[in-house]
Amino acid sequence: MSDLTPPRTVLVTGASAGIGKAIAEVFAGEGFDLVLTARRQDRLEALAADLRQRFGRRVTTLAGDLADPAAPARIVEALSTAGITVDALVNNAGYGVPGKFTDTTWEAQRDMVQVMVMALAELTHRLLPGMIERRYGRIINVASVAGLVPQSAGHPLYGASKSLVIQFSQSIALEGMPHNVFTTALCPGFTYSEFHDVNGMRAQVSRLPSWMWMDAGTVARQGFDAVMAGRIICVNGRVNRAMVFLARHMPQWLVMAVVKRVSGAYRRV
Ligand SMILES: NC(=O)c1ccc[n+]([C@@H]2O[C@H](COP(=O)([O-])OP(=O)(O)OC[C@H]3O[C@@H](n4cnc5c(N)ncnc54)[C@H](OP(=O)(O)O)[C@@H]3O)[C@@H](O)[C@H]2O)c1
């Protein structure tokens, strides 16, 4: 960004850990001011202090639970009251509910979809018109390789939600592109973060070979570069791109058999 351009502001959801925290660091390093949101206020404050100190950015924190259907409207209202214009949006907050669909409560499944689909779509719906009007916007929707390959037993709504996010992003990208609003569906595979601690699968996924894993900083940098370049789908890393390619081109019965076998090694159902 040139010194003459007023700093742009990015809103990052799920900024208290993992990929969201790493994306916040990349945007700060690129000269953006930031609004950070997640449930854990102490984590957000610690990151905000770090970004202010390292990059001299203006950082605002807004703690909230995106499982609450009122949260997106509340966030946008708080930003408007504070006079903050959002130029870039990173819809990153997410998690998986492990175990069999029938062994989990409906409320747990509903909340996951609320966080990963409804809040993402509502924040986009509320913030996109302003971006179009100002003729500048960048939106990263953090999806997953899981949205591009067939699903195994367990996580039935996780992969489906991520597929929806990818298709949603494609459509939003086309709507925004003539107005200099770029949208990217970022599709990481296994990434070091707190994700597998939260869903209780750390021990199982630790058995996976290191070449299947990426670090959150690399995923974040690739996401930033992709959205700035106007790439609509960004699958992180050669291994993940190869998996997606094979899943698309092999017979589906064979893909399903491979997915069942491989996921049996790490997924608890
Ligand atoms: N790690 C992977 O292997 C992987 C692979 C593909 C895709 N992804 C996707 O990447 C995104 C980030 O995950 P991650 O790997 O960085 O996991 P993470 O380290 O567990 O971070 C998840 C973030 O989401 C926030 N969050 C969770 N539930 C929330 C809620 N109800 N309301 C508001 N914020 C909430 C968490 O903050 P609080 O707990 O403070 O609220 C945290 O900041 C997710 O969308 C995930 O599906 C991850």
PDB file of C-alpha atoms and ligand atoms in Angstrom:
ATOM      1  CA  MET A   1       0.000   0.000   0.000  1.00  0.00           C
ATOM      2  CA  SER A   2       1.376   3.476  -0.813  1.00  0.00           C
ATOM      3  CA  ASP A   3       2.075   5.908   2.037  1.00  0.00           C
ATOM      4  CA  LEU A   4      -0.515   8.278   0.533  1.00  0.00           C
ATOM      5  CA  THR A   5      -3.344   5.705   0.658  1.00  0.00           C
ATOM      6  CA  PRO A   6      -5.267   5.773   3.947  1.00  0.00           C
ATOM      7  CA  PRO A   7      -4.842   2.440   5.755  1.00  0.00           C
ATOM      8  CA  ARG A   8      -7.412  -0.125   4.780  1.00  0.00           C
ATOM      9  CA  THR A   9      -9.103  -2.224   7.455  1.00  0.00           C
ATOM     10  CA  VAL A  10      -9.602  -5.971   7.560  1.00  0.00           C
ATOM     11  CA  LEU A  11     -12.116  -7.810   9.750  1.00  0.00           C
ATOM     12  CA  VAL A  12     -10.895 -11.295  10.695  1.00  0.00           C
ATOM     13  CA  THR A  13     -13.180 -13.837  12.362  1.00  0.00           C
ATOM     14  CA  GLY A  14     -11.614 -16.618  14.409  1.00  0.00           C
ATOM     15  CA  ALA A  15      -8.538 -14.446  14.950  1.00  0.00           C
ATOM     16  CA  SER A  16      -7.681 -15.832  18.384  1.00  0.00           C
ATOM     17  CA  ALA A  17      -5.809 -18.889  17.084  1.00  0.00           C
ATOM     18  CA  GLY A  18      -4.445 -20.881  14.172  1.00  0.00           C
ATOM     19  CA  ILE A  19      -5.094 -19.790  10.586  1.00  0.00           C
ATOM     20  CA  GLY A  20      -7.107 -16.690  11.547  1.00  0.00           C
ATOM     21  CA  LYS A  21      -4.339 -15.397  13.795  1.00  0.00           C
ATOM     22  CA  ALA A  22      -1.792 -16.050  11.043  1.00  0.00           C
ATOM     23  CA  ILE A  23      -3.964 -14.242   8.465  1.00  0.00           C
ATOM     24  CA  ALA A  24      -4.256 -11.261  10.827  1.00  0.00           C
ATOM     25  CA  GLU A  25      -0.451 -11.147  11.058  1.00  0.00           C
ATOM     26  CA  VAL A  26      -0.085 -11.192   7.259  1.00  0.00           C
ATOM     27  CA  PHE A  27      -2.623  -8.368   6.772  1.00  0.00           C
ATOM     28  CA  ALA A  28      -0.947  -6.321   9.519  1.00  0.00           C
ATOM     29  CA  GLY A  29       2.421  -6.824   7.850  1.00  0.00           C
ATOM     30  CA  GLU A  30       0.881  -5.610   4.586  1.00  0.00           C
ATOM     31  CA  GLY A  31      -0.242  -2.334   6.184  1.00  0.00           C
ATOM     32  CA  PHE A  32      -3.888  -3.056   7.034  1.00  0.00           C
ATOM     33  CA  ASP A  33      -5.561  -1.899  10.243  1.00  0.00           C
ATOM     34  CA  LEU A  34      -7.491  -4.705  11.862  1.00  0.00           C
ATOM     35  CA  VAL A  35     -10.688  -5.710  13.614  1.00  0.00           C
ATOM     36  CA  LEU A  36     -10.274  -9.054  15.351  1.00  0.00           C
ATOM     37  CA  THR A  37     -13.149 -11.195  16.535  1.00  0.00           C
ATOM     38  CA  ALA A  38     -13.533 -14.575  18.284  1.00  0.00           C
ATOM     39  CA  ARG A  39     -14.903 -15.675  21.649  1.00  0.00           C
ATOM     40  CA  ARG A  40     -11.683 -15.480  23.699  1.00  0.00           C
ATOM     41  CA  GLN A  41     -11.180 -11.801  24.504  1.00  0.00           C
ATOM     42  CA  ASP A  42      -7.847 -12.363  26.294  1.00  0.00           C
ATOM     43  CA  ARG A  43      -6.354 -13.991  23.189  1.00  0.00           C
ATOM     44  CA  LEU A  44      -7.629 -11.179  20.968  1.00  0.00           C
ATOM     45  CA  GLU A  45      -6.153  -8.537  23.294  1.00  0.00           C
ATOM     46  CA  ALA A  46      -2.780 -10.288  23.344  1.00  0.00           C
ATOM     47  CA  LEU A  47      -2.704 -10.489  19.523  1.00  0.00           C
ATOM     48  CA  ALA A  48      -3.859  -6.877  19.199  1.00  0.00           C
ATOM     49  CA  ALA A  49      -1.066  -5.677  21.490  1.00  0.00           C
ATOM     50  CA  ASP A  50       1.474  -7.705  19.526  1.00  0.00           C
ATOM     51  CA  LEU A  51       0.291  -6.355  16.137  1.00  0.00           C
ATOM     52  CA  ARG A  52       0.249  -2.767  17.391  1.00  0.00           C
ATOM     53  CA  GLN A  53       3.769  -3.158  18.715  1.00  0.00           C
ATOM     54  CA  ARG A  54       5.250  -5.013  15.722  1.00  0.00           C
ATOM     55  CA  PHE A  55       3.461  -3.273  12.860  1.00  0.00           C
ATOM     56  CA  GLY A  56       2.112  -0.021  14.322  1.00  0.00           C
ATOM     57  CA  ARG A  57      -1.405  -0.818  13.130  1.00  0.00           C
ATOM     58  CA  ARG A  58      -4.725   0.306  14.608  1.00  0.00           C
ATOM     59  CA  VAL A  59      -6.300  -2.859  16.032  1.00  0.00           C
ATOM     60  CA  THR A  60      -9.814  -3.186  17.460  1.00  0.00           C
ATOM     61  CA  THR A  61     -11.092  -6.292  19.226  1.00  0.00           C
ATOM     62  CA  LEU A  62     -14.717  -7.386  19.347  1.00  0.00           C
ATOM     63  CA  ALA A  63     -15.317 -10.571  21.328  1.00  0.00           C
ATOM     64  CA  GLY A  64     -18.405 -12.566  20.396  1.00  0.00           C
ATOM     65  CA  ASP A  65     -19.844 -15.983  19.703  1.00  0.00           C
ATOM     66  CA  LEU A  66     -20.751 -16.502  16.038  1.00  0.00           C
ATOM     67  CA  ALA A  67     -23.029 -19.391  17.003  1.00  0.00           C
ATOM     68  CA  ASP A  68     -25.387 -16.644  18.175  1.00  0.00           C
ATOM     69  CA  PRO A  69     -27.470 -15.714  15.109  1.00  0.00           C
ATOM     70  CA  ALA A  70     -27.506 -12.070  16.280  1.00  0.00           C
ATOM     71  CA  ALA A  71     -23.689 -11.821  16.298  1.00  0.00           C
ATOM     72  CA  PRO A  72     -22.985 -10.743  12.677  1.00  0.00           C
ATOM     73  CA  ALA A  73     -25.456  -7.844  12.858  1.00  0.00           C
ATOM     74  CA  ARG A  74     -24.008  -6.842  16.244  1.00  0.00           C
ATOM     75  CA  ILE A  75     -20.445  -6.825  14.864  1.00  0.00           C
ATOM     76  CA  VAL A  76     -21.401  -4.696  11.852  1.00  0.00           C
ATOM     77  CA  GLU A  77     -23.374  -2.309  14.076  1.00  0.00           C
ATOM     78  CA  ALA A  78     -20.400  -1.940  16.463  1.00  0.00           C
ATOM     79  CA  LEU A  79     -18.104  -1.168  13.528  1.00  0.00           C
ATOM     80  CA  SER A  80     -20.495   1.428  12.186  1.00  0.00           C
ATOM     81  CA  THR A  81     -20.793   3.073  15.617  1.00  0.00           C
ATOM     82  CA  ALA A  82     -16.984   3.187  15.875  1.00  0.00           C
ATOM     83  CA  GLY A  83     -16.768   4.706  12.382  1.00  0.00           C
ATOM     84  CA  ILE A  84     -14.740   1.788  11.039  1.00  0.00           C
ATOM     85  CA  THR A  85     -15.066   0.954   7.337  1.00  0.00           C
ATOM     86  CA  VAL A  86     -14.307  -2.642   6.423  1.00  0.00           C
ATOM     87  CA  ASP A  87     -12.287  -3.012   3.223  1.00  0.00           C
ATOM     88  CA  ALA A  88     -11.390  -6.675   3.613  1.00  0.00           C
ATOM     89  CA  LEU A  89     -13.238  -9.524   5.294  1.00  0.00           C
ATOM     90  CA  VAL A  90     -11.746 -12.840   6.346  1.00  0.00           C
ATOM     91  CA  ASN A  91     -14.440 -15.354   7.277  1.00  0.00           C
ATOM     92  CA  ASN A  92     -12.256 -17.891   9.028  1.00  0.00           C
ATOM     93  CA  ALA A  93     -13.934 -19.004  12.293  1.00  0.00           C
ATOM     94  CA  GLY A  94     -14.746 -22.693  12.239  1.00  0.00           C
ATOM     95  CA  TYR A  95     -14.416 -26.099  13.819  1.00  0.00           C
ATOM     96  CA  GLY A  96     -15.573 -29.675  13.408  1.00  0.00           C
ATOM     97  CA  VAL A  97     -17.961 -31.703  15.526  1.00  0.00           C
ATOM     98  CA  PRO A  98     -16.399 -35.164  15.798  1.00  0.00           C
ATOM     99  CA  GLY A  99     -18.181 -38.483  16.036  1.00  0.00           C
ATOM    100  CA  LYS A 100     -21.211 -40.037  14.451  1.00  0.00           C
ATOM    101  CA  PHE A 101     -23.978 -37.677  13.341  1.00  0.00           C
ATOM    102  CA  THR A 102     -26.447 -39.673  15.429  1.00  0.00           C
ATOM    103  CA  ASP A 103     -24.242 -39.528  18.548  1.00  0.00           C
ATOM    104  CA  THR A 104     -24.087 -35.734  18.624  1.00  0.00           C
ATOM    105  CA  THR A 105     -26.799 -33.291  19.619  1.00  0.00           C
ATOM    106  CA  TRP A 106     -28.655 -31.359  16.964  1.00  0.00           C
ATOM    107  CA  GLU A 107     -27.668 -28.147  18.757  1.00  0.00           C
ATOM    108  CA  ALA A 108     -23.961 -28.957  18.260  1.00  0.00           C
ATOM    109  CA  GLN A 109     -24.504 -29.556  14.528  1.00  0.00           C
ATOM    110  CA  ARG A 110     -26.686 -26.463  14.160  1.00  0.00           C
ATOM    111  CA  ASP A 111     -24.154 -24.218  15.905  1.00  0.00           C
ATOM    112  CA  MET A 112     -21.355 -25.434  13.634  1.00  0.00           C
ATOM    113  CA  VAL A 113     -23.365 -24.588  10.516  1.00  0.00           C
ATOM    114  CA  GLN A 114     -24.336 -21.244  12.056  1.00  0.00           C
ATOM    115  CA  VAL A 115     -20.658 -20.356  12.613  1.00  0.00           C
ATOM    116  CA  MET A 116     -19.226 -21.685   9.350  1.00  0.00           C
ATOM    117  CA  VAL A 117     -22.053 -20.955   6.911  1.00  0.00           C
ATOM    118  CA  MET A 118     -24.712 -18.555   8.203  1.00  0.00           C
ATOM    119  CA  ALA A 119     -22.396 -16.079   9.963  1.00  0.00           C
ATOM    120  CA  LEU A 120     -20.020 -16.148   6.988  1.00  0.00           C
ATOM    121  CA  ALA A 121     -22.829 -15.462   4.526  1.00  0.00           C
ATOM    122  CA  GLU A 122     -24.426 -12.780   6.702  1.00  0.00           C
ATOM    123  CA  LEU A 123     -21.186 -10.856   7.282  1.00  0.00           C
ATOM    124  CA  THR A 124     -20.589 -10.967   3.533  1.00  0.00           C
ATOM    125  CA  HIS A 125     -24.142  -9.840   2.821  1.00  0.00           C
ATOM    126  CA  ARG A 126     -23.848  -6.911   5.234  1.00  0.00           C
ATOM    127  CA  LEU A 127     -20.363  -5.766   4.169  1.00  0.00           C
ATOM    128  CA  LEU A 128     -20.252  -6.471   0.420  1.00  0.00           C
ATOM    129  CA  PRO A 129     -22.521  -3.559  -0.682  1.00  0.00           C
ATOM    130  CA  GLY A 130     -20.189  -0.998   0.928  1.00  0.00           C
ATOM    131  CA  MET A 131     -17.180  -2.594  -0.738  1.00  0.00           C
ATOM    132  CA  ILE A 132     -18.906  -2.471  -4.124  1.00  0.00           C
ATOM    133  CA  GLU A 133     -19.915   1.143  -3.566  1.00  0.00           C
ATOM    134  CA  ARG A 134     -16.349   2.142  -2.624  1.00  0.00           C
ATOM    135  CA  ARG A 135     -14.959   0.052  -5.478  1.00  0.00           C
ATOM    136  CA  TYR A 136     -12.559  -1.877  -3.259  1.00  0.00           C
ATOM    137  CA  GLY A 137     -13.004  -5.123  -1.385  1.00  0.00           C
ATOM    138  CA  ARG A 138     -11.131  -8.321  -0.567  1.00  0.00           C
ATOM    139  CA  ILE A 139     -12.916 -11.335   0.918  1.00  0.00           C
ATOM    140  CA  ILE A 140     -11.268 -14.572   2.013  1.00  0.00           C
ATOM    141  CA  ASN A 141     -13.631 -17.370   2.982  1.00  0.00           C
ATOM    142  CA  VAL A 142     -11.707 -20.131   4.710  1.00  0.00           C
ATOM    143  CA  ALA A 143     -13.149 -23.372   3.356  1.00  0.00           C
ATOM    144  CA  SER A 144     -11.206 -26.659   3.201  1.00  0.00           C
ATOM    145  CA  VAL A 145     -10.014 -29.454   0.951  1.00  0.00           C
ATOM    146  CA  ALA A 146     -12.878 -31.284   2.696  1.00  0.00           C
ATOM    147  CA  GLY A 147     -15.245 -29.223   0.557  1.00  0.00           C
ATOM    148  CA  LEU A 148     -13.698 -30.570  -2.639  1.00  0.00           C
ATOM    149  CA  VAL A 149     -13.418 -34.304  -1.910  1.00  0.00           C
ATOM    150  CA  PRO A 150     -15.988 -36.944  -0.947  1.00  0.00           C
ATOM    151  CA  GLN A 151     -16.630 -37.297   2.773  1.00  0.00           C
ATOM    152  CA  SER A 152     -16.106 -40.248   5.062  1.00  0.00           C
ATOM    153  CA  ALA A 153     -18.319 -41.177   7.991  1.00  0.00           C
ATOM    154  CA  GLY A 154     -18.275 -38.472  10.671  1.00  0.00           C
ATOM    155  CA  HIS A 155     -18.320 -34.712  10.008  1.00  0.00           C
ATOM    156  CA  PRO A 156     -21.303 -35.000   7.616  1.00  0.00           C
ATOM    157  CA  LEU A 157     -22.063 -31.294   7.859  1.00  0.00           C
ATOM    158  CA  TYR A 158     -18.420 -30.163   7.970  1.00  0.00           C
ATOM    159  CA  GLY A 159     -17.520 -31.090   4.393  1.00  0.00           C
ATOM    160  CA  ALA A 160     -20.967 -30.075   3.185  1.00  0.00           C
ATOM    161  CA  SER A 161     -20.589 -26.652   4.826  1.00  0.00           C
ATOM    162  CA  LYS A 162     -17.196 -26.174   3.215  1.00  0.00           C
ATOM    163  CA  SER A 163     -18.601 -27.158  -0.218  1.00  0.00           C
ATOM    164  CA  LEU A 164     -21.284 -24.541   0.277  1.00  0.00           C
ATOM    165  CA  VAL A 165     -18.654 -21.944   1.233  1.00  0.00           C
ATOM    166  CA  ILE A 166     -16.709 -22.696  -1.961  1.00  0.00           C
ATOM    167  CA  GLN A 167     -19.769 -22.377  -4.198  1.00  0.00           C
ATOM    168  CA  PHE A 168     -20.924 -19.278  -2.334  1.00  0.00           C
ATOM    169  CA  SER A 169     -17.471 -17.723  -2.818  1.00  0.00           C
ATOM    170  CA  GLN A 170     -17.474 -18.460  -6.542  1.00  0.00           C
ATOM    171  CA  SER A 171     -20.746 -16.626  -7.001  1.00  0.00           C
ATOM    172  CA  ILE A 172     -19.745 -13.678  -4.781  1.00  0.00           C
ATOM    173  CA  ALA A 173     -16.426 -13.449  -6.643  1.00  0.00           C
ATOM    174  CA  LEU A 174     -18.223 -13.047  -9.960  1.00  0.00           C
ATOM    175  CA  GLU A 175     -20.643 -10.491  -8.507  1.00  0.00           C
ATOM    176  CA  GLY A 176     -17.841  -8.399  -7.016  1.00  0.00           C
ATOM    177  CA  MET A 177     -15.166  -8.670  -9.671  1.00  0.00           C
ATOM    178  CA  PRO A 178     -16.457  -5.831 -11.944  1.00  0.00           C
ATOM    179  CA  HIS A 179     -16.322  -3.537  -8.885  1.00  0.00           C
ATOM    180  CA  ASN A 180     -12.760  -4.428  -7.797  1.00  0.00           C
ATOM    181  CA  VAL A 181     -14.061  -6.699  -5.037  1.00  0.00           C
ATOM    182  CA  PHE A 182     -12.152  -9.978  -5.124  1.00  0.00           C
ATOM    183  CA  THR A 183     -13.227 -13.121  -3.281  1.00  0.00           C
ATOM    184  CA  THR A 184     -11.200 -16.251  -2.611  1.00  0.00           C
ATOM    185  CA  ALA A 185     -12.282 -19.585  -1.156  1.00  0.00           C
ATOM    186  CA  LEU A 186      -9.166 -20.701   0.685  1.00  0.00           C
ATOM    187  CA  CYS A 187      -8.937 -24.486   0.893  1.00  0.00           C
ATOM    188  CA  PRO A 188      -6.310 -25.736   3.327  1.00  0.00           C
ATOM    189  CA  GLY A 189      -5.714 -29.386   4.098  1.00  0.00           C
ATOM    190  CA  PHE A 190      -4.219 -30.553   7.379  1.00  0.00           C
ATOM    191  CA  THR A 191      -2.800 -27.424   9.015  1.00  0.00           C
ATOM    192  CA  TYR A 192      -1.058 -27.042  12.374  1.00  0.00           C
ATOM    193  CA  SER A 193      -3.470 -25.057  14.588  1.00  0.00           C
ATOM    194  CA  GLU A 194      -5.782 -25.746  17.531  1.00  0.00           C
ATOM    195  CA  PHE A 195      -8.408 -27.282  15.220  1.00  0.00           C
ATOM    196  CA  HIS A 196      -7.675 -30.911  16.099  1.00  0.00           C
ATOM    197  CA  ASP A 197      -7.349 -30.129  19.815  1.00  0.00           C
ATOM    198  CA  VAL A 198     -10.790 -28.518  19.777  1.00  0.00           C
ATOM    199  CA  ASN A 199     -12.390 -31.500  18.026  1.00  0.00           C
ATOM    200  CA  GLY A 200     -10.505 -34.019  20.160  1.00  0.00           C
ATOM    201  CA  MET A 201      -8.649 -35.730  17.301  1.00  0.00           C
ATOM    202  CA  ARG A 202      -5.068 -34.623  18.042  1.00  0.00           C
ATOM    203  CA  ALA A 203      -3.851 -38.128  18.958  1.00  0.00           C
ATOM    204  CA  GLN A 204      -5.349 -39.698  15.827  1.00  0.00           C
ATOM    205  CA  VAL A 205      -4.158 -37.078  13.331  1.00  0.00           C
ATOM    206  CA  SER A 206      -0.667 -37.101  14.858  1.00  0.00           C
ATOM    207  CA  ARG A 207      -0.238 -40.449  13.114  1.00  0.00           C
ATOM    208  CA  LEU A 208      -0.454 -38.767   9.718  1.00  0.00           C
ATOM    209  CA  PRO A 209       2.900 -38.206   7.968  1.00  0.00           C
ATOM    210  CA  SER A 210       4.458 -34.743   8.237  1.00  0.00           C
ATOM    211  CA  TRP A 211       4.295 -34.188   4.453  1.00  0.00           C
ATOM    212  CA  MET A 212       0.498 -34.018   4.748  1.00  0.00           C
ATOM    213  CA  TRP A 213       0.726 -30.977   7.038  1.00  0.00           C
ATOM    214  CA  MET A 214       1.221 -27.263   6.437  1.00  0.00           C
ATOM    215  CA  ASP A 215       1.869 -24.445   8.888  1.00  0.00           C
ATOM    216  CA  ALA A 216      -0.743 -21.743   9.407  1.00  0.00           C
ATOM    217  CA  GLY A 217       1.643 -18.948   8.354  1.00  0.00           C
ATOM    218  CA  THR A 218       2.136 -20.448   4.889  1.00  0.00           C
ATOM    219  CA  VAL A 219      -1.607 -21.046   4.457  1.00  0.00           C
ATOM    220  CA  ALA A 220      -2.270 -17.430   5.467  1.00  0.00           C
ATOM    221  CA  ARG A 221       0.313 -15.952   3.102  1.00  0.00           C
ATOM    222  CA  GLN A 222      -1.038 -18.009   0.193  1.00  0.00           C
ATOM    223  CA  GLY A 223      -4.566 -16.854   1.016  1.00  0.00           C
ATOM    224  CA  PHE A 224      -3.529 -13.187   1.062  1.00  0.00           C
ATOM    225  CA  ASP A 225      -1.638 -13.477  -2.231  1.00  0.00           C
ATOM    226  CA  ALA A 226      -4.556 -15.346  -3.835  1.00  0.00           C
ATOM    227  CA  VAL A 227      -7.195 -12.765  -2.931  1.00  0.00           C
ATOM    228  CA  MET A 228      -4.985  -9.865  -3.979  1.00  0.00           C
ATOM    229  CA  ALA A 229      -4.472 -11.610  -7.332  1.00  0.00           C
ATOM    230  CA  GLY A 230      -8.221 -12.245  -7.737  1.00  0.00           C
ATOM    231  CA  ARG A 231      -7.932 -16.056  -7.588  1.00  0.00           C
ATOM    232  CA  ILE A 232     -11.325 -17.523  -6.782  1.00  0.00           C
ATOM    233  CA  ILE A 233     -10.236 -20.876  -5.364  1.00  0.00           C
ATOM    234  CA  CYS A 234      -6.894 -21.422  -3.657  1.00  0.00           C
ATOM    235  CA  VAL A 235      -6.033 -24.965  -2.592  1.00  0.00           C
ATOM    236  CA  ASN A 236      -3.000 -24.794  -0.320  1.00  0.00           C
ATOM    237  CA  GLY A 237       0.050 -26.859  -1.187  1.00  0.00           C
ATOM    238  CA  ARG A 238       0.995 -29.392  -3.826  1.00  0.00           C
ATOM    239  CA  VAL A 239      -0.100 -32.412  -1.768  1.00  0.00           C
ATOM    240  CA  ASN A 240      -3.601 -31.019  -1.294  1.00  0.00           C
ATOM    241  CA  ARG A 241      -3.853 -29.994  -4.942  1.00  0.00           C
ATOM    242  CA  ALA A 242      -2.846 -33.525  -5.974  1.00  0.00           C
ATOM    243  CA  MET A 243      -5.493 -35.015  -3.669  1.00  0.00           C
ATOM    244  CA  VAL A 244      -8.189 -32.772  -5.125  1.00  0.00           C
ATOM    245  CA  PHE A 245      -7.076 -33.602  -8.672  1.00  0.00           C
ATOM    246  CA  LEU A 246      -7.189 -37.357  -8.017  1.00  0.00           C
ATOM    247  CA  ALA A 247     -10.552 -37.113  -6.259  1.00  0.00           C
ATOM    248  CA  ARG A 248     -11.967 -35.361  -9.323  1.00  0.00           C
ATOM    249  CA  HIS A 249     -10.526 -37.699 -11.919  1.00  0.00           C
ATOM    250  CA  MET A 250     -10.652 -41.158 -10.329  1.00  0.00           C
ATOM    251  CA  PRO A 251     -13.904 -43.161 -10.400  1.00  0.00           C
ATOM    252  CA  GLN A 252     -16.031 -42.034  -7.442  1.00  0.00           C
ATOM    253  CA  TRP A 253     -16.423 -45.565  -6.030  1.00  0.00           C
ATOM    254  CA  LEU A 254     -12.625 -45.816  -5.868  1.00  0.00           C
ATOM    255  CA  VAL A 255     -12.279 -42.381  -4.262  1.00  0.00           C
ATOM    256  CA  MET A 256     -14.883 -43.317  -1.647  1.00  0.00           C
ATOM    257  CA  ALA A 257     -13.027 -46.574  -0.898  1.00  0.00           C
ATOM    258  CA  VAL A 258      -9.714 -44.719  -0.475  1.00  0.00           C
ATOM    259  CA  VAL A 259     -11.321 -42.014   1.693  1.00  0.00           C
ATOM    260  CA  LYS A 260     -12.933 -44.686   3.893  1.00  0.00           C
ATOM    261  CA  ARG A 261      -9.654 -46.521   4.342  1.00  0.00           C
ATOM    262  CA  VAL A 262      -7.438 -43.480   4.950  1.00  0.00           C
ATOM    263  CA  SER A 263      -9.859 -41.679   7.238  1.00  0.00           C
ATOM    264  CA  GLY A 264     -10.327 -44.847   9.263  1.00  0.00           C
ATOM    265  CA  ALA A 265      -6.730 -44.323  10.414  1.00  0.00           C
ATOM    266  CA  TYR A 266      -7.435 -40.982  12.076  1.00  0.00           C
ATOM    267  CA  ARG A 267     -11.166 -40.310  12.299  1.00  0.00           C
ATOM    268  CA  ARG A 268     -13.119 -41.430  15.360  1.00  0.00           C
ATOM    269  CA  VAL A 269     -16.615 -42.579  14.428  1.00  0.00           C
TER     270      VAL A 269
HETATM  271  N1  LIG B   1      -6.514 -26.880  10.800  1.00  0.00           N
HETATM  272  C1  LIG B   1      -6.888 -27.586   9.755  1.00  0.00           C
HETATM  273  O1  LIG B   1      -6.372 -28.702   9.516  1.00  0.00           O
HETATM  274  C2  LIG B   1      -7.920 -27.006   8.808  1.00  0.00           C
HETATM  275  C3  LIG B   1      -8.047 -27.596   7.544  1.00  0.00           C
HETATM  276  C4  LIG B   1      -8.980 -27.087   6.641  1.00  0.00           C
HETATM  277  C5  LIG B   1      -9.766 -26.005   7.009  1.00  0.00           C
HETATM  278  N2  LIG B   1      -9.634 -25.459   8.235  1.00  0.00           N
HETATM  279  C6  LIG B   1     -10.508 -24.317   8.565  1.00  0.00           C
HETATM  280  O2  LIG B   1      -9.715 -23.220   8.987  1.00  0.00           O
HETATM  281  C7  LIG B   1     -10.491 -22.358   9.813  1.00  0.00           C
HETATM  282  C8  LIG B   1      -9.659 -21.984  11.027  1.00  0.00           C
HETATM  283  O3  LIG B   1      -9.410 -23.151  11.785  1.00  0.00           O
HETATM  284  P1  LIG B   1      -8.026 -23.390  12.516  1.00  0.00           P
HETATM  285  O4  LIG B   1      -7.412 -24.610  11.940  1.00  0.00           O
HETATM  286  O5  LIG B   1      -7.244 -22.148  12.589  1.00  0.00           O
HETATM  287  O6  LIG B   1      -8.594 -23.810  13.960  1.00  0.00           O
HETATM  288  P2  LIG B   1      -8.355 -23.148  15.412  1.00  0.00           P
HETATM  289  O7  LIG B   1      -6.908 -22.956  15.667  1.00  0.00           O
HETATM  290  O8  LIG B   1      -9.122 -24.014  16.345  1.00  0.00           O
HETATM  291  O9  LIG B   1      -9.048 -21.712  15.289  1.00  0.00           O
HETATM  292  C9  LIG B   1     -10.446 -21.599  15.142  1.00  0.00           C
HETATM  293  C10 LIG B   1     -10.848 -20.158  15.352  1.00  0.00           C
HETATM  294  O10 LIG B   1     -12.278 -20.070  15.209  1.00  0.00           O
HETATM  295  C11 LIG B   1     -12.806 -19.397  16.354  1.00  0.00           C
HETATM  296  N3  LIG B   1     -14.136 -19.877  16.675  1.00  0.00           N
HETATM  297  C12 LIG B   1     -14.534 -21.172  16.882  1.00  0.00           C
HETATM  298  N4  LIG B   1     -15.821 -21.215  17.229  1.00  0.00           N
HETATM  299  C13 LIG B   1     -16.258 -19.924  17.260  1.00  0.00           C
HETATM  300  C14 LIG B   1     -17.488 -19.314  17.597  1.00  0.00           C
HETATM  301  N5  LIG B   1     -18.542 -20.043  18.000  1.00  0.00           N
HETATM  302  N6  LIG B   1     -17.590 -17.972  17.531  1.00  0.00           N
HETATM  303  C15 LIG B   1     -16.541 -17.220  17.150  1.00  0.00           C
HETATM  304  N7  LIG B   1     -15.335 -17.733  16.840  1.00  0.00           N
HETATM  305  C16 LIG B   1     -15.203 -19.073  16.902  1.00  0.00           C
HETATM  306  C17 LIG B   1     -11.819 -19.717  17.482  1.00  0.00           C
HETATM  307  O11 LIG B   1     -11.833 -18.696  18.466  1.00  0.00           O
HETATM  308  P3  LIG B   1     -12.484 -18.820  19.936  1.00  0.00           P
HETATM  309  O12 LIG B   1     -12.343 -20.243  20.386  1.00  0.00           O
HETATM  310  O13 LIG B   1     -11.674 -17.847  20.746  1.00  0.00           O
HETATM  311  O14 LIG B   1     -13.889 -18.388  19.748  1.00  0.00           O
HETATM  312  C18 LIG B   1     -10.492 -19.655  16.732  1.00  0.00           C
HETATM  313  O15 LIG B   1     -10.026 -18.343  16.660  1.00  0.00           O
HETATM  314  C19 LIG B   1     -11.782 -23.103  10.101  1.00  0.00           C
HETATM  315  O16 LIG B   1     -12.823 -22.588   9.310  1.00  0.00           O
HETATM  316  C20 LIG B   1     -11.471 -24.542   9.720  1.00  0.00           C
HETATM  317  O17 LIG B   1     -12.619 -25.242   9.325  1.00  0.00           O
HETATM  318  C21 LIG B   1      -8.731 -25.928   9.143  1.00  0.00           C
END
